[in-house]
GROMACS .gro file of C-alpha atoms in nm:
model
  435
    1UNK     CA    1  17.913  -6.534  -9.088
    2UNK     CA    2  18.006  -6.696  -9.422
    3UNK     CA    3  17.776  -6.986  -9.346
    4UNK     CA    4  17.494  -6.738  -9.282
    5UNK     CA    5  17.555  -6.563  -9.616
    6UNK     CA    6  17.556  -6.894  -9.802
    7UNK     CA    7  17.238  -7.006  -9.630
    8UNK     CA    8  17.067  -6.678  -9.727
    9UNK     CA    9  17.175  -6.724 -10.088
   10UNK     CA   10  17.035  -7.074 -10.098
   11UNK     CA   11  16.713  -6.955  -9.937
   12UNK     CA   12  16.671  -6.673 -10.189
   13UNK     CA   13  16.728  -6.911 -10.478
   14UNK     CA   14  16.445  -7.134 -10.357
   15UNK     CA   15  16.186  -6.855 -10.332
   16UNK     CA   16  15.930  -6.832 -10.612
   17UNK     CA   17  15.745  -6.504 -10.569
   18UNK     CA   18  15.566  -6.413 -10.890
   19UNK     CA   19  15.739  -6.685 -11.086
   20UNK     CA   20  15.657  -6.771 -11.444
   21UNK     CA   21  15.744  -7.132 -11.531
   22UNK     CA   22  15.766  -7.195 -11.901
   23UNK     CA   23  15.852  -7.494 -12.117
   24UNK     CA   24  15.986  -7.481 -12.470
   25UNK     CA   25  15.642  -7.492 -12.632
   26UNK     CA   26  15.516  -7.209 -12.411
   27UNK     CA   27  15.820  -6.997 -12.497
   28UNK     CA   28  15.767  -7.043 -12.871
   29UNK     CA   29  15.393  -6.976 -12.852
   30UNK     CA   30  15.440  -6.659 -12.649
   31UNK     CA   31  15.700  -6.525 -12.890
   32UNK     CA   32  15.474  -6.581 -13.189
   33UNK     CA   33  15.169  -6.428 -13.020
   34UNK     CA   34  15.314  -6.151 -12.803
   35UNK     CA   35  15.640  -6.023 -12.948
   36UNK     CA   36  15.595  -5.666 -13.070
   37UNK     CA   37  15.851  -5.702 -13.349
   38UNK     CA   38  15.644  -5.982 -13.500
   39UNK     CA   39  15.324  -5.782 -13.457
   40UNK     CA   40  15.482  -5.490 -13.645
   41UNK     CA   41  15.594  -5.725 -13.925
   42UNK     CA   42  15.237  -5.858 -13.947
   43UNK     CA   43  15.106  -5.503 -13.992
   44UNK     CA   44  15.361  -5.441 -14.269
   45UNK     CA   45  15.238  -5.757 -14.440
   46UNK     CA   46  14.878  -5.638 -14.420
   47UNK     CA   47  14.983  -5.304 -14.570
   48UNK     CA   48  15.149  -5.485 -14.862
   49UNK     CA   49  14.831  -5.690 -14.914
   50UNK     CA   50  14.618  -5.375 -14.918
   51UNK     CA   51  14.848  -5.213 -15.173
   52UNK     CA   52  14.814  -5.511 -15.406
   53UNK     CA   53  14.492  -5.426 -15.591
   54UNK     CA   54  14.382  -5.366 -15.952
   55UNK     CA   55  14.370  -4.991 -15.901
   56UNK     CA   56  14.732  -4.972 -15.789
   57UNK     CA   57  14.833  -5.182 -16.088
   58UNK     CA   58  14.668  -4.930 -16.323
   59UNK     CA   59  14.381  -5.142 -16.457
   60UNK     CA   60  14.098  -4.920 -16.331
   61UNK     CA   61  13.987  -4.579 -16.463
   62UNK     CA   62  13.976  -4.256 -16.266
   63UNK     CA   63  13.659  -4.055 -16.208
   64UNK     CA   64  13.681  -3.691 -16.102
   65UNK     CA   65  13.407  -3.446 -16.005
   66UNK     CA   66  13.466  -3.073 -16.013
   67UNK     CA   67  13.254  -2.764 -15.943
   68UNK     CA   68  13.347  -2.395 -15.951
   69UNK     CA   69  13.150  -2.087 -15.842
   70UNK     CA   70  13.290  -1.748 -15.948
   71UNK     CA   71  13.166  -1.414 -15.821
   72UNK     CA   72  13.315  -1.095 -15.961
   73UNK     CA   73  13.260  -0.723 -15.980
   74UNK     CA   74  13.408  -0.497 -16.249
   75UNK     CA   75  13.371  -0.159 -16.414
   76UNK     CA   76  13.369  -0.152 -16.794
   77UNK     CA   77  13.327   0.089 -17.085
   78UNK     CA   78  13.259  -0.054 -17.433
   79UNK     CA   79  13.248   0.172 -17.741
   80UNK     CA   80  13.114   0.015 -18.064
   81UNK     CA   81  13.176   0.111 -18.427
   82UNK     CA   82  12.822   0.233 -18.450
   83UNK     CA   83  12.903   0.495 -18.194
   84UNK     CA   84  12.705   0.332 -17.916
   85UNK     CA   85  12.869   0.317 -17.572
   86UNK     CA   86  12.803   0.055 -17.310
   87UNK     CA   87  12.933   0.159 -16.974
   88UNK     CA   88  12.879   0.019 -16.624
   89UNK     CA   89  13.032   0.069 -16.281
   90UNK     CA   90  13.068  -0.218 -16.032
   91UNK     CA   91  12.891  -0.461 -16.263
   92UNK     CA   92  12.839  -0.802 -16.111
   93UNK     CA   93  12.949  -1.118 -16.289
   94UNK     CA   94  12.850  -1.468 -16.183
   95UNK     CA   95  12.965  -1.800 -16.325
   96UNK     CA   96  12.908  -2.158 -16.215
   97UNK     CA   97  13.049  -2.471 -16.375
   98UNK     CA   98  13.042  -2.839 -16.281
   99UNK     CA   99  13.154  -3.155 -16.450
  100UNK     CA  100  13.247  -3.519 -16.424
  101UNK     CA  101  13.546  -3.673 -16.603
  102UNK     CA  102  13.613  -4.043 -16.653
  103UNK     CA  103  13.961  -4.125 -16.777
  104UNK     CA  104  14.089  -4.475 -16.853
  105UNK     CA  105  14.436  -4.549 -16.983
  106UNK     CA  106  14.382  -4.879 -17.159
  107UNK     CA  107  14.731  -4.905 -17.306
  108UNK     CA  108  15.041  -4.784 -17.122
  109UNK     CA  109  15.314  -4.989 -17.289
  110UNK     CA  110  15.220  -5.303 -17.091
  111UNK     CA  111  15.323  -5.132 -16.767
  112UNK     CA  112  15.004  -5.226 -16.583
  113UNK     CA  113  15.071  -5.597 -16.635
  114UNK     CA  114  15.428  -5.567 -16.505
  115UNK     CA  115  15.310  -5.358 -16.208
  116UNK     CA  116  15.039  -5.614 -16.128
  117UNK     CA  117  15.296  -5.895 -16.108
  118UNK     CA  118  15.534  -5.671 -15.916
  119UNK     CA  119  15.269  -5.600 -15.652
  120UNK     CA  120  15.212  -5.975 -15.616
  121UNK     CA  121  15.586  -6.023 -15.570
  122UNK     CA  122  15.609  -5.740 -15.319
  123UNK     CA  123  15.330  -5.899 -15.118
  124UNK     CA  124  15.515  -6.232 -15.118
  125UNK     CA  125  15.834  -6.053 -15.018
  126UNK     CA  126  15.651  -5.890 -14.728
  127UNK     CA  127  15.524  -6.231 -14.618
  128UNK     CA  128  15.881  -6.362 -14.628
  129UNK     CA  129  15.992  -6.064 -14.418
  130UNK     CA  130  15.730  -6.165 -14.164
  131UNK     CA  131  15.852  -6.523 -14.170
  132UNK     CA  132  16.213  -6.407 -14.131
  133UNK     CA  133  16.114  -6.196 -13.829
  134UNK     CA  134  15.927  -6.489 -13.675
  135UNK     CA  135  16.217  -6.727 -13.738
  136UNK     CA  136  16.474  -6.492 -13.584
  137UNK     CA  137  16.265  -6.412 -13.276
  138UNK     CA  138  16.190  -6.781 -13.217
  139UNK     CA  139  16.560  -6.859 -13.265
  140UNK     CA  140  16.667  -6.592 -13.015
  141UNK     CA  141  16.408  -6.703 -12.762
  142UNK     CA  142  16.495  -7.074 -12.787
  143UNK     CA  143  16.871  -7.010 -12.763
  144UNK     CA  144  16.814  -6.804 -12.449
  145UNK     CA  145  16.575  -7.072 -12.322
  146UNK     CA  146  16.839  -7.346 -12.352
  147UNK     CA  147  17.108  -7.119 -12.208
  148UNK     CA  148  16.892  -7.040 -11.905
  149UNK     CA  149  16.801  -7.405 -11.865
  150UNK     CA  150  17.170  -7.502 -11.856
  151UNK     CA  151  17.247  -7.228 -11.603
  152UNK     CA  152  16.961  -7.349 -11.383
  153UNK     CA  153  17.101  -7.702 -11.393
  154UNK     CA  154  17.450  -7.569 -11.319
  155UNK     CA  155  17.304  -7.382 -11.022
  156UNK     CA  156  17.209  -7.716 -10.867
  157UNK     CA  157  17.569  -7.833 -10.917
  158UNK     CA  158  17.705  -7.526 -10.736
  159UNK     CA  159  17.456  -7.569 -10.454
  160UNK     CA  160  17.567  -7.930 -10.413
  161UNK     CA  161  17.931  -7.817 -10.419
  162UNK     CA  162  17.863  -7.559 -10.148
  163UNK     CA  163  17.695  -7.818  -9.929
  164UNK     CA  164  17.989  -8.053  -9.974
  165UNK     CA  165  18.238  -7.774  -9.901
  166UNK     CA  166  18.045  -7.684  -9.587
  167UNK     CA  167  18.061  -8.044  -9.476
  168UNK     CA  168  18.433  -8.055  -9.552
  169UNK     CA  169  18.490  -7.731  -9.359
  170UNK     CA  170  18.302  -7.867  -9.056
  171UNK     CA  171  18.498  -8.191  -9.077
  172UNK     CA  172  18.829  -7.998  -9.099
  173UNK     CA  173  18.729  -7.775  -8.804
  174UNK     CA  174  18.664  -8.084  -8.592
  175UNK     CA  175  18.997  -8.229  -8.703
  176UNK     CA  176  19.172  -7.900  -8.624
  177UNK     CA  177  19.015  -7.879  -8.278
  178UNK     CA  178  19.127  -8.233  -8.204
  179UNK     CA  179  19.478  -8.164  -8.334
  180UNK     CA  180  19.448  -8.395  -8.638
  181UNK     CA  181  19.458  -8.103  -8.888
  182UNK     CA  182  19.660  -7.786  -8.908
  183UNK     CA  183  19.557  -7.426  -8.956
  184UNK     CA  184  19.651  -7.424  -9.325
  185UNK     CA  185  19.414  -7.715  -9.398
  186UNK     CA  186  19.131  -7.530  -9.222
  187UNK     CA  187  19.202  -7.208  -9.413
  188UNK     CA  188  19.210  -7.401  -9.740
  189UNK     CA  189  18.870  -7.550  -9.663
  190UNK     CA  190  18.733  -7.200  -9.596
  191UNK     CA  191  18.883  -7.065  -9.920
  192UNK     CA  192  18.731  -7.347 -10.121
  193UNK     CA  193  18.391  -7.278  -9.966
  194UNK     CA  194  18.427  -6.911 -10.058
  195UNK     CA  195  18.527  -7.004 -10.415
  196UNK     CA  196  18.220  -7.227 -10.452
  197UNK     CA  197  17.999  -6.947 -10.319
  198UNK     CA  198  18.152  -6.700 -10.567
  199UNK     CA  199  18.089  -6.944 -10.852
  200UNK     CA  200  17.727  -6.972 -10.738
  201UNK     CA  201  17.688  -6.592 -10.734
  202UNK     CA  202  17.845  -6.565 -11.082
  203UNK     CA  203  17.595  -6.822 -11.203
  204UNK     CA  204  17.311  -6.617 -11.055
  205UNK     CA  205  17.440  -6.309 -11.236
  206UNK     CA  206  17.456  -6.496 -11.566
  207UNK     CA  207  17.101  -6.621 -11.510
  208UNK     CA  208  16.986  -6.266 -11.445
  209UNK     CA  209  17.134  -6.145 -11.773
  210UNK     CA  210  16.982  -6.428 -11.978
  211UNK     CA  211  16.646  -6.385 -11.804
  212UNK     CA  212  16.650  -6.015 -11.893
  213UNK     CA  213  16.711  -6.098 -12.260
  214UNK     CA  214  16.443  -6.367 -12.264
  215UNK     CA  215  16.195  -6.147 -12.076
  216UNK     CA  216  16.246  -5.878 -12.340
  217UNK     CA  217  16.180  -6.118 -12.627
  218UNK     CA  218  15.875  -6.270 -12.455
  219UNK     CA  219  15.739  -5.925 -12.359
  220UNK     CA  220  15.704  -6.030 -11.995
  221UNK     CA  221  15.683  -5.784 -11.704
  222UNK     CA  222  16.034  -5.698 -11.586
  223UNK     CA  223  15.935  -5.772 -11.226
  224UNK     CA  224  15.828  -6.127 -11.304
  225UNK     CA  225  16.068  -6.407 -11.209
  226UNK     CA  226  16.120  -6.644 -11.502
  227UNK     CA  227  16.201  -7.013 -11.465
  228UNK     CA  228  16.224  -7.248 -11.761
  229UNK     CA  229  16.161  -7.621 -11.763
  230UNK     CA  230  16.276  -7.886 -12.004
  231UNK     CA  231  16.532  -8.152 -12.092
  232UNK     CA  232  16.872  -8.064 -12.235
  233UNK     CA  233  16.967  -8.426 -12.293
  234UNK     CA  234  16.711  -8.482 -12.567
  235UNK     CA  235  16.865  -8.586 -12.897
  236UNK     CA  236  16.677  -8.568 -13.225
  237UNK     CA  237  16.719  -8.789 -13.526
  238UNK     CA  238  16.904  -8.582 -13.782
  239UNK     CA  239  16.871  -8.585 -14.159
  240UNK     CA  240  17.159  -8.663 -14.390
  241UNK     CA  241  17.350  -8.371 -14.537
  242UNK     CA  242  17.202  -8.405 -14.886
  243UNK     CA  243  16.848  -8.385 -14.750
  244UNK     CA  244  16.934  -8.080 -14.538
  245UNK     CA  245  17.103  -7.905 -14.832
  246UNK     CA  246  16.803  -7.972 -15.057
  247UNK     CA  247  16.562  -7.837 -14.798
  248UNK     CA  248  16.789  -7.534 -14.757
  249UNK     CA  249  16.768  -7.442 -15.126
  250UNK     CA  250  16.388  -7.476 -15.121
  251UNK     CA  251  16.295  -7.322 -14.786
  252UNK     CA  252  16.572  -7.092 -14.666
  253UNK     CA  253  16.407  -6.755 -14.611
  254UNK     CA  254  16.707  -6.545 -14.717
  255UNK     CA  255  16.740  -6.740 -15.042
  256UNK     CA  256  16.370  -6.703 -15.112
  257UNK     CA  257  16.394  -6.329 -15.045
  258UNK     CA  258  16.689  -6.304 -15.282
  259UNK     CA  259  16.491  -6.486 -15.552
  260UNK     CA  260  16.199  -6.254 -15.494
  261UNK     CA  261  16.429  -5.953 -15.528
  262UNK     CA  262  16.542  -6.086 -15.867
  263UNK     CA  263  16.178  -6.111 -15.981
  264UNK     CA  264  16.103  -5.760 -15.853
  265UNK     CA  265  16.404  -5.611 -16.031
  266UNK     CA  266  16.307  -5.785 -16.357
  267UNK     CA  267  15.956  -5.646 -16.334
  268UNK     CA  268  16.098  -5.301 -16.257
  269UNK     CA  269  16.291  -5.325 -16.583
  270UNK     CA  270  15.969  -5.408 -16.768
  271UNK     CA  271  15.806  -5.102 -16.612
  272UNK     CA  272  16.098  -4.889 -16.732
  273UNK     CA  273  16.067  -5.029 -17.086
  274UNK     CA  274  15.699  -4.932 -17.095
  275UNK     CA  275  15.799  -4.563 -17.081
  276UNK     CA  276  15.917  -4.590 -17.444
  277UNK     CA  277  15.570  -4.684 -17.573
  278UNK     CA  278  15.282  -4.443 -17.645
  279UNK     CA  279  14.985  -4.421 -17.412
  280UNK     CA  280  14.625  -4.450 -17.522
  281UNK     CA  281  14.344  -4.324 -17.302
  282UNK     CA  282  13.968  -4.309 -17.328
  283UNK     CA  283  13.777  -4.029 -17.166
  284UNK     CA  284  13.412  -3.947 -17.111
  285UNK     CA  285  13.287  -3.626 -16.955
  286UNK     CA  286  12.972  -3.438 -16.873
  287UNK     CA  287  12.992  -3.063 -16.819
  288UNK     CA  288  12.743  -2.801 -16.704
  289UNK     CA  289  12.802  -2.428 -16.698
  290UNK     CA  290  12.602  -2.110 -16.643
  291UNK     CA  291  12.702  -1.745 -16.622
  292UNK     CA  292  12.545  -1.403 -16.597
  293UNK     CA  293  12.689  -1.055 -16.642
  294UNK     CA  294  12.561  -0.701 -16.604
  295UNK     CA  295  12.790  -0.583 -16.878
  296UNK     CA  296  12.896  -0.729 -17.213
  297UNK     CA  297  12.732  -0.887 -17.513
  298UNK     CA  298  12.555  -1.165 -17.321
  299UNK     CA  299  12.342  -1.116 -17.017
  300UNK     CA  300  12.343  -1.488 -16.942
  301UNK     CA  301  12.478  -1.807 -17.084
  302UNK     CA  302  12.417  -2.174 -17.006
  303UNK     CA  303  12.567  -2.489 -17.158
  304UNK     CA  304  12.566  -2.858 -17.070
  305UNK     CA  305  12.621  -3.196 -17.230
  306UNK     CA  306  12.843  -3.502 -17.258
  307UNK     CA  307  13.166  -3.558 -17.449
  308UNK     CA  308  13.383  -3.859 -17.525
  309UNK     CA  309  13.715  -3.913 -17.694
  310UNK     CA  310  14.045  -4.093 -17.717
  311UNK     CA  311  14.380  -3.940 -17.625
  312UNK     CA  312  14.714  -4.057 -17.760
  313UNK     CA  313  15.034  -3.947 -17.592
  314UNK     CA  314  15.390  -4.038 -17.681
  315UNK     CA  315  15.683  -3.874 -17.507
  316UNK     CA  316  15.968  -3.866 -17.760
  317UNK     CA  317  16.233  -3.695 -17.548
  318UNK     CA  318  16.220  -3.660 -17.173
  319UNK     CA  319  16.563  -3.533 -17.062
  320UNK     CA  320  16.700  -3.888 -17.115
  321UNK     CA  321  16.532  -3.985 -16.787
  322UNK     CA  322  16.371  -4.294 -16.941
  323UNK     CA  323  16.704  -4.423 -17.071
  324UNK     CA  324  16.867  -4.361 -16.733
  325UNK     CA  325  16.584  -4.539 -16.554
  326UNK     CA  326  16.618  -4.840 -16.787
  327UNK     CA  327  16.995  -4.861 -16.739
  328UNK     CA  328  16.961  -4.841 -16.362
  329UNK     CA  329  16.688  -5.105 -16.356
  330UNK     CA  330  16.909  -5.341 -16.554
  331UNK     CA  331  17.192  -5.276 -16.309
  332UNK     CA  332  16.943  -5.356 -16.034
  333UNK     CA  333  16.878  -5.691 -16.200
  334UNK     CA  334  17.248  -5.768 -16.210
  335UNK     CA  335  17.286  -5.664 -15.848
  336UNK     CA  336  17.000  -5.891 -15.742
  337UNK     CA  337  17.156  -6.185 -15.924
  338UNK     CA  338  17.492  -6.128 -15.757
  339UNK     CA  339  17.328  -6.090 -15.415
  340UNK     CA  340  17.145  -6.420 -15.467
  341UNK     CA  341  17.467  -6.602 -15.556
  342UNK     CA  342  17.653  -6.444 -15.263
  343UNK     CA  343  17.378  -6.523 -15.011
  344UNK     CA  344  17.346  -6.880 -15.139
  345UNK     CA  345  17.717  -6.956 -15.113
  346UNK     CA  346  17.757  -6.786 -14.775
  347UNK     CA  347  17.450  -6.942 -14.617
  348UNK     CA  348  17.532  -7.288 -14.753
  349UNK     CA  349  17.884  -7.263 -14.608
  350UNK     CA  350  17.737  -7.165 -14.269
  351UNK     CA  351  17.493  -7.454 -14.290
  352UNK     CA  352  17.773  -7.701 -14.360
  353UNK     CA  353  17.973  -7.561 -14.067
  354UNK     CA  354  17.679  -7.595 -13.828
  355UNK     CA  355  17.613  -7.948 -13.954
  356UNK     CA  356  17.969  -8.052 -13.872
  357UNK     CA  357  17.957  -7.872 -13.536
  358UNK     CA  358  17.641  -8.064 -13.453
  359UNK     CA  359  17.805  -8.395 -13.542
  360UNK     CA  360  18.099  -8.327 -13.308
  361UNK     CA  361  17.869  -8.185 -13.037
  362UNK     CA  362  17.655  -8.499 -13.048
  363UNK     CA  363  17.963  -8.717 -13.003
  364UNK     CA  364  18.083  -8.507 -12.709
  365UNK     CA  365  17.737  -8.506 -12.558
  366UNK     CA  366  17.706  -8.886 -12.570
  367UNK     CA  367  18.055  -8.920 -12.422
  368UNK     CA  368  17.987  -8.677 -12.137
  369UNK     CA  369  17.651  -8.841 -12.062
  370UNK     CA  370  17.829  -9.173 -12.011
  371UNK     CA  371  18.102  -9.005 -11.808
  372UNK     CA  372  17.878  -8.806 -11.574
  373UNK     CA  373  17.715  -9.109 -11.411
  374UNK     CA  374  18.053  -9.247 -11.312
  375UNK     CA  375  18.171  -8.906 -11.192
  376UNK     CA  376  17.866  -8.859 -10.969
  377UNK     CA  377  17.915  -9.205 -10.819
  378UNK     CA  378  18.279  -9.131 -10.738
  379UNK     CA  379  18.181  -8.802 -10.569
  380UNK     CA  380  17.926  -8.979 -10.348
  381UNK     CA  381  18.178  -9.250 -10.254
  382UNK     CA  382  18.442  -8.985 -10.178
  383UNK     CA  383  18.208  -8.803  -9.942
  384UNK     CA  384  18.149  -9.122  -9.746
  385UNK     CA  385  18.521  -9.203  -9.753
  386UNK     CA  386  18.607  -8.865  -9.600
  387UNK     CA  387  18.380  -8.927  -9.305
  388UNK     CA  388  18.535  -9.271  -9.267
  389UNK     CA  389  18.883  -9.123  -9.285
  390UNK     CA  390  18.986  -9.316  -9.598
  391UNK     CA  391  19.075  -9.003  -9.795
  392UNK     CA  392  19.200  -8.657  -9.702
  393UNK     CA  393  18.997  -8.336  -9.739
  394UNK     CA  394  19.232  -8.227 -10.020
  395UNK     CA  395  19.161  -8.547 -10.212
  396UNK     CA  396  18.788  -8.487 -10.164
  397UNK     CA  397  18.831  -8.137 -10.307
  398UNK     CA  398  19.008  -8.269 -10.614
  399UNK     CA  399  18.731  -8.522 -10.672
  400UNK     CA  400  18.469  -8.252 -10.614
  401UNK     CA  401  18.642  -8.018 -10.861
  402UNK     CA  402  18.655  -8.293 -11.123
  403UNK     CA  403  18.282  -8.356 -11.075
  404UNK     CA  404  18.202  -7.986 -11.124
  405UNK     CA  405  18.415  -7.978 -11.439
  406UNK     CA  406  18.237  -8.288 -11.572
  407UNK     CA  407  17.898  -8.128 -11.513
  408UNK     CA  408  18.016  -7.812 -11.685
  409UNK     CA  409  18.147  -8.005 -11.986
  410UNK     CA  410  17.818  -8.193 -12.014
  411UNK     CA  411  17.614  -7.872 -12.009
  412UNK     CA  412  17.851  -7.709 -12.258
  413UNK     CA  413  17.815  -8.005 -12.494
  414UNK     CA  414  17.438  -7.986 -12.457
  415UNK     CA  415  17.436  -7.615 -12.542
  416UNK     CA  416  17.667  -7.667 -12.842
  417UNK     CA  417  17.444  -7.943 -12.973
  418UNK     CA  418  17.119  -7.753 -12.924
  419UNK     CA  419  17.262  -7.430 -13.069
  420UNK     CA  420  17.396  -7.608 -13.378
  421UNK     CA  421  17.062  -7.783 -13.423
  422UNK     CA  422  16.881  -7.449 -13.399
  423UNK     CA  423  17.118  -7.289 -13.649
  424UNK     CA  424  17.049  -7.571 -13.894
  425UNK     CA  425  16.674  -7.532 -13.844
  426UNK     CA  426  16.700  -7.156 -13.895
  427UNK     CA  427  16.894  -7.189 -14.221
  428UNK     CA  428  16.702  -7.484 -14.364
  429UNK     CA  429  16.354  -7.348 -14.289
  430UNK     CA  430  16.289  -7.593 -14.006
  431UNK     CA  431  16.100  -7.333 -13.802
  432UNK     CA  432  15.822  -7.306 -14.062
  433UNK     CA  433  15.628  -7.591 -13.905
  434UNK     CA  434  15.585  -7.375 -13.594
  435UNK     CA  435  15.400  -7.095 -13.774
   0.00000   0.00000   0.00000
């Protein structure tokens, strides 16, 4: 019965109904083109671009059109000094007016210039937000890609272990039937086979969890089976620490965002200072009006014509709101400076940690790569030796267990190396070449 269950598991693992096979390049491309989070960030960037225009900065004038039609009815009695009386009931009154007003504030305490630069900075900040979203989604996808790749390779190790345990169980059964092995040895062989099968199932569960996370990032259908392809053993030539640190200061997205926040806060302070200056505006208007009345001095009236002028406005006291705004904007500048220093120190410390982790991971990876070839050779020799009777089933199990541990250590070293490399790329702006 156990053999039947194991065979079914192996059969299910080999099926490829609706499978999606993806390499690293395909994973990255799909994230950049299909991930909804990135698409939303792109829309936000477009909104920031649209908001950055001369009108929003305050350079352009405003032009308003207005028209009013009044209809009224009133009763009136007018008695003059001459003794004449003018009286009317339900007299109708009509009035129509229309006009156009052009207003241009050509001096606002230099606020428009600060706002113009601030809008440019906000657009750049939005672009950096997009880049940060792209970097993080690519990072998450690639980490899950390498994790799934290692689990797939470990699956092959567990399958091989199950096959070897099945062979050992069959060998022990034959030995038991012939009287050369006892019941305890047979039960131990069965327990080891069960343990290998449980490890295989646990690996399948881990794969399912990682696939779910990767499917979510890649926006794939949940019913689609995902298989990744690639090479975990690939080592890349790494830069020296000084070169990585220099690139970090120039291209790290968080640092660039912090610098942009400093610029935005400084421009906000300039906007606040502009409130203390007077405002000068030019206006030009054209008005037309006509009215008629059944009672009063004038039966009808009509006027029209243009007008121009200059308006000066200077708010001397405004509930101290301008002073409060200026103080808060200066505090915002200080806060931005502190945030920049904090982010720089923290991120640089993380970068240094990942750099050292990568150095150790590379050493472990090279060591385990040399070790695994020898381990696999010993396992193959041990399998032949068991059939020949040179070693006991228990000795074969110990060798098999050591081989599984060696494979696991190799895959762990590969994951540590790749994860550290990805962390360094994320912090030093290495993902930018993908966009």
